[in-house]
Amino acid sequence: MVSVTPFGAFHAYKVAMCLASAIGLAYLLIAELDHPDYRWPILVTTFGVFAFAIGEPVSEYLIGSPVAHALHAVILSIIVVGLAGFVDASRHSTDWAALVASDPVDVRRHEPWMTALDDRILSLFHSSELVLTPAIIALNLDYSRSEVNRRLSKLADAGYVERVDRGKYQLTGQGSAYLRESSETAGGGPENAV
């Protein structure tokens, strides 16, 4: 014979917590989420949480523990299908790529000797389109002049910048190509180069 457990404060607490979670998910479904690919995962997940909120304590109270465990498994698999829908929808979406590849520095193929400062120096040359001195670069990038001098000599040795006069540098074609290639790698295309 199946024993029936009394419906007590613990069951009421579980119902309240599950309903609060389900109401939060329903709020997301109705008010916050405009992306149509995410609608069905939220709908399935919300249904699963509502079913868990109502079905779990009621089945434990009316039917008994063994059937309640089977019901748990069915309802949790519905919730898992809903959560897997989020992963599948975001995998097919390119919205995440804007977060990852918004800054071309994040996706550039660096030379092994290059640092983040090298990218910033090259970007400064590219954006200003001027002949710059190490003092001006250091002031704009908030680095020491000696550090900028060290990085400029490395960049000049690699051919990314050239020394045009004593203490004055400009971007070379190779440096421009490096910046252009990295922005195209990020998906910006040549028209959106850094």
mmCIF file with all atom_site columns, C-alpha atoms in Angstrom:
data_model
loop_
_atom_site.group_PDB
_atom_site.id
_atom_site.type_symbol
_atom_site.label_atom_id
_atom_site.label_alt_id
_atom_site.label_comp_id
_atom_site.label_asym_id
_atom_site.label_entity_id
_atom_site.label_seq_id
_atom_site.pdbx_PDB_ins_code
_atom_site.Cartn_x
_atom_site.Cartn_y
_atom_site.Cartn_z
_atom_site.occupancy
_atom_site.B_iso_or_equiv
_atom_site.pdbx_formal_charge
_atom_site.auth_seq_id
_atom_site.auth_comp_id
_atom_site.auth_asym_id
_atom_site.auth_atom_id
_atom_site.pdbx_PDB_model_num
ATOM 1   C CA . MET A 1 1   ? 0.000  0.000  0.000   1.00 0.00 ? 1   MET A CA 1
ATOM 2   C CA . VAL A 1 2   ? 1.260  3.460  -0.864  1.00 0.00 ? 2   VAL A CA 1
ATOM 3   C CA . SER A 1 3   ? 1.577  5.776  2.086   1.00 0.00 ? 3   SER A CA 1
ATOM 4   C CA . VAL A 1 4   ? 0.363  9.343  1.792   1.00 0.00 ? 4   VAL A CA 1
ATOM 5   C CA . THR A 1 5   ? 2.507  12.030 3.358   1.00 0.00 ? 5   THR A CA 1
ATOM 6   C CA . PRO A 1 6   ? 0.809  14.966 5.051   1.00 0.00 ? 6   PRO A CA 1
ATOM 7   C CA . PHE A 1 7   ? 0.815  18.275 3.197   1.00 0.00 ? 7   PHE A CA 1
ATOM 8   C CA . GLY A 1 8   ? 2.792  20.439 5.578   1.00 0.00 ? 8   GLY A CA 1
ATOM 9   C CA . ALA A 1 9   ? 4.801  23.619 5.764   1.00 0.00 ? 9   ALA A CA 1
ATOM 10  C CA . PHE A 1 10  ? 7.680  22.074 3.806   1.00 0.00 ? 10  PHE A CA 1
ATOM 11  C CA . HIS A 1 11  ? 5.414  21.292 0.845   1.00 0.00 ? 11  HIS A CA 1
ATOM 12  C CA . ALA A 1 12  ? 3.941  24.797 1.002   1.00 0.00 ? 12  ALA A CA 1
ATOM 13  C CA . TYR A 1 13  ? 7.476  26.236 0.995   1.00 0.00 ? 13  TYR A CA 1
ATOM 14  C CA . LYS A 1 14  ? 8.416  24.152 -2.060  1.00 0.00 ? 14  LYS A CA 1
ATOM 15  C CA . VAL A 1 15  ? 5.277  25.243 -3.893  1.00 0.00 ? 15  VAL A CA 1
ATOM 16  C CA . ALA A 1 16  ? 5.970  28.903 -3.063  1.00 0.00 ? 16  ALA A CA 1
ATOM 17  C CA . MET A 1 17  ? 9.600  28.732 -4.243  1.00 0.00 ? 17  MET A CA 1
ATOM 18  C CA . CYS A 1 18  ? 8.774  26.935 -7.477  1.00 0.00 ? 18  CYS A CA 1
ATOM 19  C CA . LEU A 1 19  ? 5.917  29.324 -8.217  1.00 0.00 ? 19  LEU A CA 1
ATOM 20  C CA . ALA A 1 20  ? 8.186  32.333 -7.576  1.00 0.00 ? 20  ALA A CA 1
ATOM 21  C CA . SER A 1 21  ? 10.741 30.911 -10.024 1.00 0.00 ? 21  SER A CA 1
ATOM 22  C CA . ALA A 1 22  ? 8.072  30.179 -12.595 1.00 0.00 ? 22  ALA A CA 1
ATOM 23  C CA . ILE A 1 23  ? 6.601  33.673 -12.264 1.00 0.00 ? 23  ILE A CA 1
ATOM 24  C CA . GLY A 1 24  ? 10.074 35.135 -12.828 1.00 0.00 ? 24  GLY A CA 1
ATOM 25  C CA . LEU A 1 25  ? 10.506 33.049 -15.965 1.00 0.00 ? 25  LEU A CA 1
ATOM 26  C CA . ALA A 1 26  ? 7.022  34.027 -17.145 1.00 0.00 ? 26  ALA A CA 1
ATOM 27  C CA . TYR A 1 27  ? 7.948  37.683 -16.648 1.00 0.00 ? 27  TYR A CA 1
ATOM 28  C CA . LEU A 1 28  ? 11.000 37.155 -18.860 1.00 0.00 ? 28  LEU A CA 1
ATOM 29  C CA . LEU A 1 29  ? 8.823  35.442 -21.440 1.00 0.00 ? 29  LEU A CA 1
ATOM 30  C CA . ILE A 1 30  ? 6.257  38.218 -21.591 1.00 0.00 ? 30  ILE A CA 1
ATOM 31  C CA . ALA A 1 31  ? 8.147  41.440 -20.915 1.00 0.00 ? 31  ALA A CA 1
ATOM 32  C CA . GLU A 1 32  ? 11.872 41.139 -21.348 1.00 0.00 ? 32  GLU A CA 1
ATOM 33  C CA . LEU A 1 33  ? 12.795 38.732 -24.120 1.00 0.00 ? 33  LEU A CA 1
ATOM 34  C CA . ASP A 1 34  ? 12.231 39.990 -27.654 1.00 0.00 ? 34  ASP A CA 1
ATOM 35  C CA . HIS A 1 35  ? 14.386 37.456 -29.453 1.00 0.00 ? 35  HIS A CA 1
ATOM 36  C CA . PRO A 1 36  ? 12.004 34.977 -31.166 1.00 0.00 ? 36  PRO A CA 1
ATOM 37  C CA . ASP A 1 37  ? 14.515 32.108 -31.032 1.00 0.00 ? 37  ASP A CA 1
ATOM 38  C CA . TYR A 1 38  ? 14.436 32.224 -27.227 1.00 0.00 ? 38  TYR A CA 1
ATOM 39  C CA . ARG A 1 39  ? 10.653 32.187 -26.882 1.00 0.00 ? 39  ARG A CA 1
ATOM 40  C CA . TRP A 1 40  ? 10.126 28.412 -27.100 1.00 0.00 ? 40  TRP A CA 1
ATOM 41  C CA . PRO A 1 41  ? 12.939 27.548 -24.644 1.00 0.00 ? 41  PRO A CA 1
ATOM 42  C CA . ILE A 1 42  ? 11.499 29.968 -22.099 1.00 0.00 ? 42  ILE A CA 1
ATOM 43  C CA . LEU A 1 43  ? 7.997  28.624 -22.707 1.00 0.00 ? 43  LEU A CA 1
ATOM 44  C CA . VAL A 1 44  ? 9.106  24.998 -22.229 1.00 0.00 ? 44  VAL A CA 1
ATOM 45  C CA . THR A 1 45  ? 11.259 25.844 -19.192 1.00 0.00 ? 45  THR A CA 1
ATOM 46  C CA . THR A 1 46  ? 8.461  27.900 -17.629 1.00 0.00 ? 46  THR A CA 1
ATOM 47  C CA . PHE A 1 47  ? 5.988  25.067 -18.212 1.00 0.00 ? 47  PHE A CA 1
ATOM 48  C CA . GLY A 1 48  ? 8.440  22.648 -16.599 1.00 0.00 ? 48  GLY A CA 1
ATOM 49  C CA . VAL A 1 49  ? 8.932  24.839 -13.535 1.00 0.00 ? 49  VAL A CA 1
ATOM 50  C CA . PHE A 1 50  ? 5.168  25.384 -13.185 1.00 0.00 ? 50  PHE A CA 1
ATOM 51  C CA . ALA A 1 51  ? 4.599  21.634 -13.536 1.00 0.00 ? 51  ALA A CA 1
ATOM 52  C CA . PHE A 1 52  ? 7.277  20.981 -10.941 1.00 0.00 ? 52  PHE A CA 1
ATOM 53  C CA . ALA A 1 53  ? 5.784  23.589 -8.617  1.00 0.00 ? 53  ALA A CA 1
ATOM 54  C CA . ILE A 1 54  ? 2.335  22.070 -8.774  1.00 0.00 ? 54  ILE A CA 1
ATOM 55  C CA . GLY A 1 55  ? 2.984  18.436 -9.666  1.00 0.00 ? 55  GLY A CA 1
ATOM 56  C CA . GLU A 1 56  ? 5.739  17.557 -7.229  1.00 0.00 ? 56  GLU A CA 1
ATOM 57  C CA . PRO A 1 57  ? 4.042  18.378 -3.910  1.00 0.00 ? 57  PRO A CA 1
ATOM 58  C CA . VAL A 1 58  ? 0.597  17.302 -5.124  1.00 0.00 ? 58  VAL A CA 1
ATOM 59  C CA . SER A 1 59  ? 1.843  13.950 -6.441  1.00 0.00 ? 59  SER A CA 1
ATOM 60  C CA . GLU A 1 60  ? 3.798  13.356 -3.253  1.00 0.00 ? 60  GLU A CA 1
ATOM 61  C CA . TYR A 1 61  ? 0.695  14.152 -1.208  1.00 0.00 ? 61  TYR A CA 1
ATOM 62  C CA . LEU A 1 62  ? -1.864 12.260 -3.290  1.00 0.00 ? 62  LEU A CA 1
ATOM 63  C CA . ILE A 1 63  ? 0.029  9.380  -4.883  1.00 0.00 ? 63  ILE A CA 1
ATOM 64  C CA . GLY A 1 64  ? 3.127  8.745  -2.829  1.00 0.00 ? 64  GLY A CA 1
ATOM 65  C CA . SER A 1 65  ? 6.859  8.926  -3.074  1.00 0.00 ? 65  SER A CA 1
ATOM 66  C CA . PRO A 1 66  ? 7.686  6.311  -5.780  1.00 0.00 ? 66  PRO A CA 1
ATOM 67  C CA . VAL A 1 67  ? 5.405  7.881  -8.377  1.00 0.00 ? 67  VAL A CA 1
ATOM 68  C CA . ALA A 1 68  ? 6.560  11.360 -7.357  1.00 0.00 ? 68  ALA A CA 1
ATOM 69  C CA . HIS A 1 69  ? 10.146 10.390 -8.202  1.00 0.00 ? 69  HIS A CA 1
ATOM 70  C CA . ALA A 1 70  ? 9.096  9.241  -11.664 1.00 0.00 ? 70  ALA A CA 1
ATOM 71  C CA . LEU A 1 71  ? 7.185  12.493 -12.118 1.00 0.00 ? 71  LEU A CA 1
ATOM 72  C CA . HIS A 1 72  ? 10.316 14.388 -11.042 1.00 0.00 ? 72  HIS A CA 1
ATOM 73  C CA . ALA A 1 73  ? 12.297 12.697 -13.798 1.00 0.00 ? 73  ALA A CA 1
ATOM 74  C CA . VAL A 1 74  ? 9.720  13.537 -16.481 1.00 0.00 ? 74  VAL A CA 1
ATOM 75  C CA . ILE A 1 75  ? 9.353  17.162 -15.413 1.00 0.00 ? 75  ILE A CA 1
ATOM 76  C CA . LEU A 1 76  ? 13.096 17.700 -15.034 1.00 0.00 ? 76  LEU A CA 1
ATOM 77  C CA . SER A 1 77  ? 13.673 16.294 -18.510 1.00 0.00 ? 77  SER A CA 1
ATOM 78  C CA . ILE A 1 78  ? 11.174 18.875 -19.827 1.00 0.00 ? 78  ILE A CA 1
ATOM 79  C CA . ILE A 1 79  ? 13.139 21.611 -18.034 1.00 0.00 ? 79  ILE A CA 1
ATOM 80  C CA . VAL A 1 80  ? 16.423 20.282 -19.446 1.00 0.00 ? 80  VAL A CA 1
ATOM 81  C CA . VAL A 1 81  ? 14.975 20.324 -22.980 1.00 0.00 ? 81  VAL A CA 1
ATOM 82  C CA . GLY A 1 82  ? 13.967 23.954 -22.432 1.00 0.00 ? 82  GLY A CA 1
ATOM 83  C CA . LEU A 1 83  ? 17.411 24.897 -21.128 1.00 0.00 ? 83  LEU A CA 1
ATOM 84  C CA . ALA A 1 84  ? 19.072 23.080 -24.029 1.00 0.00 ? 84  ALA A CA 1
ATOM 85  C CA . GLY A 1 85  ? 16.970 25.233 -26.342 1.00 0.00 ? 85  GLY A CA 1
ATOM 86  C CA . PHE A 1 86  ? 18.781 28.326 -25.027 1.00 0.00 ? 86  PHE A CA 1
ATOM 87  C CA . VAL A 1 87  ? 22.126 26.794 -25.930 1.00 0.00 ? 87  VAL A CA 1
ATOM 88  C CA . ASP A 1 88  ? 20.908 25.758 -29.364 1.00 0.00 ? 88  ASP A CA 1
ATOM 89  C CA . ALA A 1 89  ? 19.350 29.161 -30.094 1.00 0.00 ? 89  ALA A CA 1
ATOM 90  C CA . SER A 1 90  ? 22.455 31.069 -29.008 1.00 0.00 ? 90  SER A CA 1
ATOM 91  C CA . ARG A 1 91  ? 24.670 28.724 -31.041 1.00 0.00 ? 91  ARG A CA 1
ATOM 92  C CA . HIS A 1 92  ? 22.809 29.698 -34.221 1.00 0.00 ? 92  HIS A CA 1
ATOM 93  C CA . SER A 1 93  ? 22.731 33.381 -33.360 1.00 0.00 ? 93  SER A CA 1
ATOM 94  C CA . THR A 1 94  ? 25.535 35.771 -34.222 1.00 0.00 ? 94  THR A CA 1
ATOM 95  C CA . ASP A 1 95  ? 24.645 38.217 -31.436 1.00 0.00 ? 95  ASP A CA 1
ATOM 96  C CA . TRP A 1 96  ? 27.304 36.701 -29.199 1.00 0.00 ? 96  TRP A CA 1
ATOM 97  C CA . ALA A 1 97  ? 29.967 37.399 -31.829 1.00 0.00 ? 97  ALA A CA 1
ATOM 98  C CA . ALA A 1 98  ? 29.485 41.140 -31.410 1.00 0.00 ? 98  ALA A CA 1
ATOM 99  C CA . LEU A 1 99  ? 30.541 40.803 -27.779 1.00 0.00 ? 99  LEU A CA 1
ATOM 100 C CA . VAL A 1 100 ? 33.536 38.634 -28.540 1.00 0.00 ? 100 VAL A CA 1
ATOM 101 C CA . ALA A 1 101 ? 34.795 40.325 -31.687 1.00 0.00 ? 101 ALA A CA 1
ATOM 102 C CA . SER A 1 102 ? 33.831 43.938 -31.082 1.00 0.00 ? 102 SER A CA 1
ATOM 103 C CA . ASP A 1 103 ? 37.460 44.892 -30.483 1.00 0.00 ? 103 ASP A CA 1
ATOM 104 C CA . PRO A 1 104 ? 39.766 43.628 -33.243 1.00 0.00 ? 104 PRO A CA 1
ATOM 105 C CA . VAL A 1 105 ? 42.653 43.478 -30.759 1.00 0.00 ? 105 VAL A CA 1
ATOM 106 C CA . ASP A 1 106 ? 40.932 40.436 -29.237 1.00 0.00 ? 106 ASP A CA 1
ATOM 107 C CA . VAL A 1 107 ? 41.155 38.425 -32.461 1.00 0.00 ? 107 VAL A CA 1
ATOM 108 C CA . ARG A 1 108 ? 44.424 39.600 -34.011 1.00 0.00 ? 108 ARG A CA 1
ATOM 109 C CA . ARG A 1 109 ? 47.079 37.067 -34.833 1.00 0.00 ? 109 ARG A CA 1
ATOM 110 C CA . HIS A 1 110 ? 49.991 38.542 -32.953 1.00 0.00 ? 110 HIS A CA 1
ATOM 111 C CA . GLU A 1 111 ? 53.621 37.891 -33.537 1.00 0.00 ? 111 GLU A CA 1
ATOM 112 C CA . PRO A 1 112 ? 55.068 36.043 -30.532 1.00 0.00 ? 112 PRO A CA 1
ATOM 113 C CA . TRP A 1 113 ? 57.031 39.112 -29.433 1.00 0.00 ? 113 TRP A CA 1
ATOM 114 C CA . MET A 1 114 ? 54.102 41.546 -29.636 1.00 0.00 ? 114 MET A CA 1
ATOM 115 C CA . THR A 1 115 ? 52.354 43.001 -26.602 1.00 0.00 ? 115 THR A CA 1
ATOM 116 C CA . ALA A 1 116 ? 49.046 44.779 -26.092 1.00 0.00 ? 116 ALA A CA 1
ATOM 117 C CA . LEU A 1 117 ? 50.935 48.078 -26.128 1.00 0.00 ? 117 LEU A CA 1
ATOM 118 C CA . ASP A 1 118 ? 52.131 47.323 -29.660 1.00 0.00 ? 118 ASP A CA 1
ATOM 119 C CA . ASP A 1 119 ? 48.520 47.064 -30.836 1.00 0.00 ? 119 ASP A CA 1
ATOM 120 C CA . ARG A 1 120 ? 47.634 50.312 -29.130 1.00 0.00 ? 120 ARG A CA 1
ATOM 121 C CA . ILE A 1 121 ? 50.626 52.083 -30.690 1.00 0.00 ? 121 ILE A CA 1
ATOM 122 C CA . LEU A 1 122 ? 49.764 50.824 -34.167 1.00 0.00 ? 122 LEU A CA 1
ATOM 123 C CA . SER A 1 123 ? 46.110 51.785 -33.708 1.00 0.00 ? 123 SER A CA 1
ATOM 124 C CA . LEU A 1 124 ? 47.134 55.273 -32.610 1.00 0.00 ? 124 LEU A CA 1
ATOM 125 C CA . PHE A 1 125 ? 49.290 55.687 -35.715 1.00 0.00 ? 125 PHE A CA 1
ATOM 126 C CA . HIS A 1 126 ? 46.439 54.432 -37.892 1.00 0.00 ? 126 HIS A CA 1
ATOM 127 C CA . SER A 1 127 ? 43.765 56.655 -36.344 1.00 0.00 ? 127 SER A CA 1
ATOM 128 C CA . SER A 1 128 ? 45.890 59.812 -36.349 1.00 0.00 ? 128 SER A CA 1
ATOM 129 C CA . GLU A 1 129 ? 47.512 59.270 -39.775 1.00 0.00 ? 129 GLU A CA 1
ATOM 130 C CA . LEU A 1 130 ? 50.385 61.461 -38.565 1.00 0.00 ? 130 LEU A CA 1
ATOM 131 C CA . VAL A 1 131 ? 54.076 61.226 -37.876 1.00 0.00 ? 131 VAL A CA 1
ATOM 132 C CA . LEU A 1 132 ? 54.309 60.825 -34.101 1.00 0.00 ? 132 LEU A CA 1
ATOM 133 C CA . THR A 1 133 ? 57.023 61.132 -31.476 1.00 0.00 ? 133 THR A CA 1
ATOM 134 C CA . PRO A 1 134 ? 57.429 58.729 -28.550 1.00 0.00 ? 134 PRO A CA 1
ATOM 135 C CA . ALA A 1 135 ? 56.490 61.530 -26.133 1.00 0.00 ? 135 ALA A CA 1
ATOM 136 C CA . ILE A 1 136 ? 53.144 62.121 -27.868 1.00 0.00 ? 136 ILE A CA 1
ATOM 137 C CA . ILE A 1 137 ? 52.434 58.391 -28.021 1.00 0.00 ? 137 ILE A CA 1
ATOM 138 C CA . ALA A 1 138 ? 53.310 57.981 -24.330 1.00 0.00 ? 138 ALA A CA 1
ATOM 139 C CA . LEU A 1 139 ? 51.037 60.879 -23.408 1.00 0.00 ? 139 LEU A CA 1
ATOM 140 C CA . ASN A 1 140 ? 48.102 59.532 -25.440 1.00 0.00 ? 140 ASN A CA 1
ATOM 141 C CA . LEU A 1 141 ? 48.437 55.942 -24.242 1.00 0.00 ? 141 LEU A CA 1
ATOM 142 C CA . ASP A 1 142 ? 49.406 56.772 -20.652 1.00 0.00 ? 142 ASP A CA 1
ATOM 143 C CA . TYR A 1 143 ? 52.633 54.773 -20.717 1.00 0.00 ? 143 TYR A CA 1
ATOM 144 C CA . SER A 1 144 ? 56.177 55.804 -19.893 1.00 0.00 ? 144 SER A CA 1
ATOM 145 C CA . ARG A 1 145 ? 58.229 57.277 -22.695 1.00 0.00 ? 145 ARG A CA 1
ATOM 146 C CA . SER A 1 146 ? 60.966 54.692 -22.202 1.00 0.00 ? 146 SER A CA 1
ATOM 147 C CA . GLU A 1 147 ? 58.478 51.819 -22.588 1.00 0.00 ? 147 GLU A CA 1
ATOM 148 C CA . VAL A 1 148 ? 57.052 53.395 -25.741 1.00 0.00 ? 148 VAL A CA 1
ATOM 149 C CA . ASN A 1 149 ? 60.610 53.842 -27.105 1.00 0.00 ? 149 ASN A CA 1
ATOM 150 C CA . ARG A 1 150 ? 61.354 50.153 -26.498 1.00 0.00 ? 150 ARG A CA 1
ATOM 151 C CA . ARG A 1 151 ? 58.164 49.049 -28.241 1.00 0.00 ? 151 ARG A CA 1
ATOM 152 C CA . LEU A 1 152 ? 58.716 51.469 -31.159 1.00 0.00 ? 152 LEU A CA 1
ATOM 153 C CA . SER A 1 153 ? 62.180 50.066 -31.803 1.00 0.00 ? 153 SER A CA 1
ATOM 154 C CA . LYS A 1 154 ? 60.743 46.515 -31.809 1.00 0.00 ? 154 LYS A CA 1
ATOM 155 C CA . LEU A 1 155 ? 57.975 47.598 -34.195 1.00 0.00 ? 155 LEU A CA 1
ATOM 156 C CA . ALA A 1 156 ? 60.514 49.374 -36.420 1.00 0.00 ? 156 ALA A CA 1
ATOM 157 C CA . ASP A 1 157 ? 62.736 46.274 -36.501 1.00 0.00 ? 157 ASP A CA 1
ATOM 158 C CA . ALA A 1 158 ? 59.710 44.215 -37.597 1.00 0.00 ? 158 ALA A CA 1
ATOM 159 C CA . GLY A 1 159 ? 58.760 46.762 -40.263 1.00 0.00 ? 159 GLY A CA 1
ATOM 160 C CA . TYR A 1 160 ? 55.425 47.882 -38.787 1.00 0.00 ? 160 TYR A CA 1
ATOM 161 C CA . VAL A 1 161 ? 56.618 51.480 -38.273 1.00 0.00 ? 161 VAL A CA 1
ATOM 162 C CA . GLU A 1 162 ? 59.504 53.413 -39.754 1.00 0.00 ? 162 GLU A CA 1
ATOM 163 C CA . ARG A 1 163 ? 61.694 56.138 -38.388 1.00 0.00 ? 163 ARG A CA 1
ATOM 164 C CA . VAL A 1 164 ? 61.285 59.162 -40.653 1.00 0.00 ? 164 VAL A CA 1
ATOM 165 C CA . ASP A 1 165 ? 63.393 61.592 -38.665 1.00 0.00 ? 165 ASP A CA 1
ATOM 166 C CA . ARG A 1 166 ? 65.218 61.685 -35.379 1.00 0.00 ? 166 ARG A CA 1
ATOM 167 C CA . GLY A 1 167 ? 62.596 60.672 -32.794 1.00 0.00 ? 167 GLY A CA 1
ATOM 168 C CA . LYS A 1 168 ? 59.691 60.616 -35.264 1.00 0.00 ? 168 LYS A CA 1
ATOM 169 C CA . TYR A 1 169 ? 57.872 57.539 -36.519 1.00 0.00 ? 169 TYR A CA 1
ATOM 170 C CA . GLN A 1 170 ? 55.089 56.710 -38.955 1.00 0.00 ? 170 GLN A CA 1
ATOM 171 C CA . LEU A 1 171 ? 53.050 53.644 -39.814 1.00 0.00 ? 171 LEU A CA 1
ATOM 172 C CA . THR A 1 172 ? 54.277 51.551 -42.748 1.00 0.00 ? 172 THR A CA 1
ATOM 173 C CA . GLY A 1 173 ? 52.262 49.615 -45.285 1.00 0.00 ? 173 GLY A CA 1
ATOM 174 C CA . GLN A 1 174 ? 53.031 46.429 -43.376 1.00 0.00 ? 174 GLN A CA 1
ATOM 175 C CA . GLY A 1 175 ? 51.642 47.977 -40.180 1.00 0.00 ? 175 GLY A CA 1
ATOM 176 C CA . SER A 1 176 ? 48.493 49.081 -42.008 1.00 0.00 ? 176 SER A CA 1
ATOM 177 C CA . ALA A 1 177 ? 48.122 45.618 -43.526 1.00 0.00 ? 177 ALA A CA 1
ATOM 178 C CA . TYR A 1 178 ? 48.417 44.071 -40.049 1.00 0.00 ? 178 TYR A CA 1
ATOM 179 C CA . LEU A 1 179 ? 45.606 46.274 -38.740 1.00 0.00 ? 179 LEU A CA 1
ATOM 180 C CA . ARG A 1 180 ? 43.480 45.751 -41.855 1.00 0.00 ? 180 ARG A CA 1
ATOM 181 C CA . GLU A 1 181 ? 43.928 41.965 -41.776 1.00 0.00 ? 181 GLU A CA 1
ATOM 182 C CA . SER A 1 182 ? 42.997 41.755 -38.132 1.00 0.00 ? 182 SER A CA 1
ATOM 183 C CA . SER A 1 183 ? 39.846 43.842 -38.571 1.00 0.00 ? 183 SER A CA 1
ATOM 184 C CA . GLU A 1 184 ? 38.771 41.647 -41.509 1.00 0.00 ? 184 GLU A CA 1
ATOM 185 C CA . THR A 1 185 ? 39.415 38.573 -39.349 1.00 0.00 ? 185 THR A CA 1
ATOM 186 C CA . ALA A 1 186 ? 37.053 40.053 -36.769 1.00 0.00 ? 186 ALA A CA 1
ATOM 187 C CA . GLY A 1 187 ? 34.330 40.207 -39.408 1.00 0.00 ? 187 GLY A CA 1
ATOM 188 C CA . GLY A 1 188 ? 34.454 43.935 -39.939 1.00 0.00 ? 188 GLY A CA 1
ATOM 189 C CA . GLY A 1 189 ? 35.544 43.800 -43.559 1.00 0.00 ? 189 GLY A CA 1
ATOM 190 C CA . PRO A 1 190 ? 37.852 46.308 -45.178 1.00 0.00 ? 190 PRO A CA 1
ATOM 191 C CA . GLU A 1 191 ? 35.312 49.111 -44.950 1.00 0.00 ? 191 GLU A CA 1
ATOM 192 C CA . ASN A 1 192 ? 35.249 48.810 -41.145 1.00 0.00 ? 192 ASN A CA 1
ATOM 193 C CA . ALA A 1 193 ? 38.987 48.686 -40.628 1.00 0.00 ? 193 ALA A CA 1
ATOM 194 C CA . VAL A 1 194 ? 40.409 49.950 -37.360 1.00 0.00 ? 194 VAL A CA 1
#
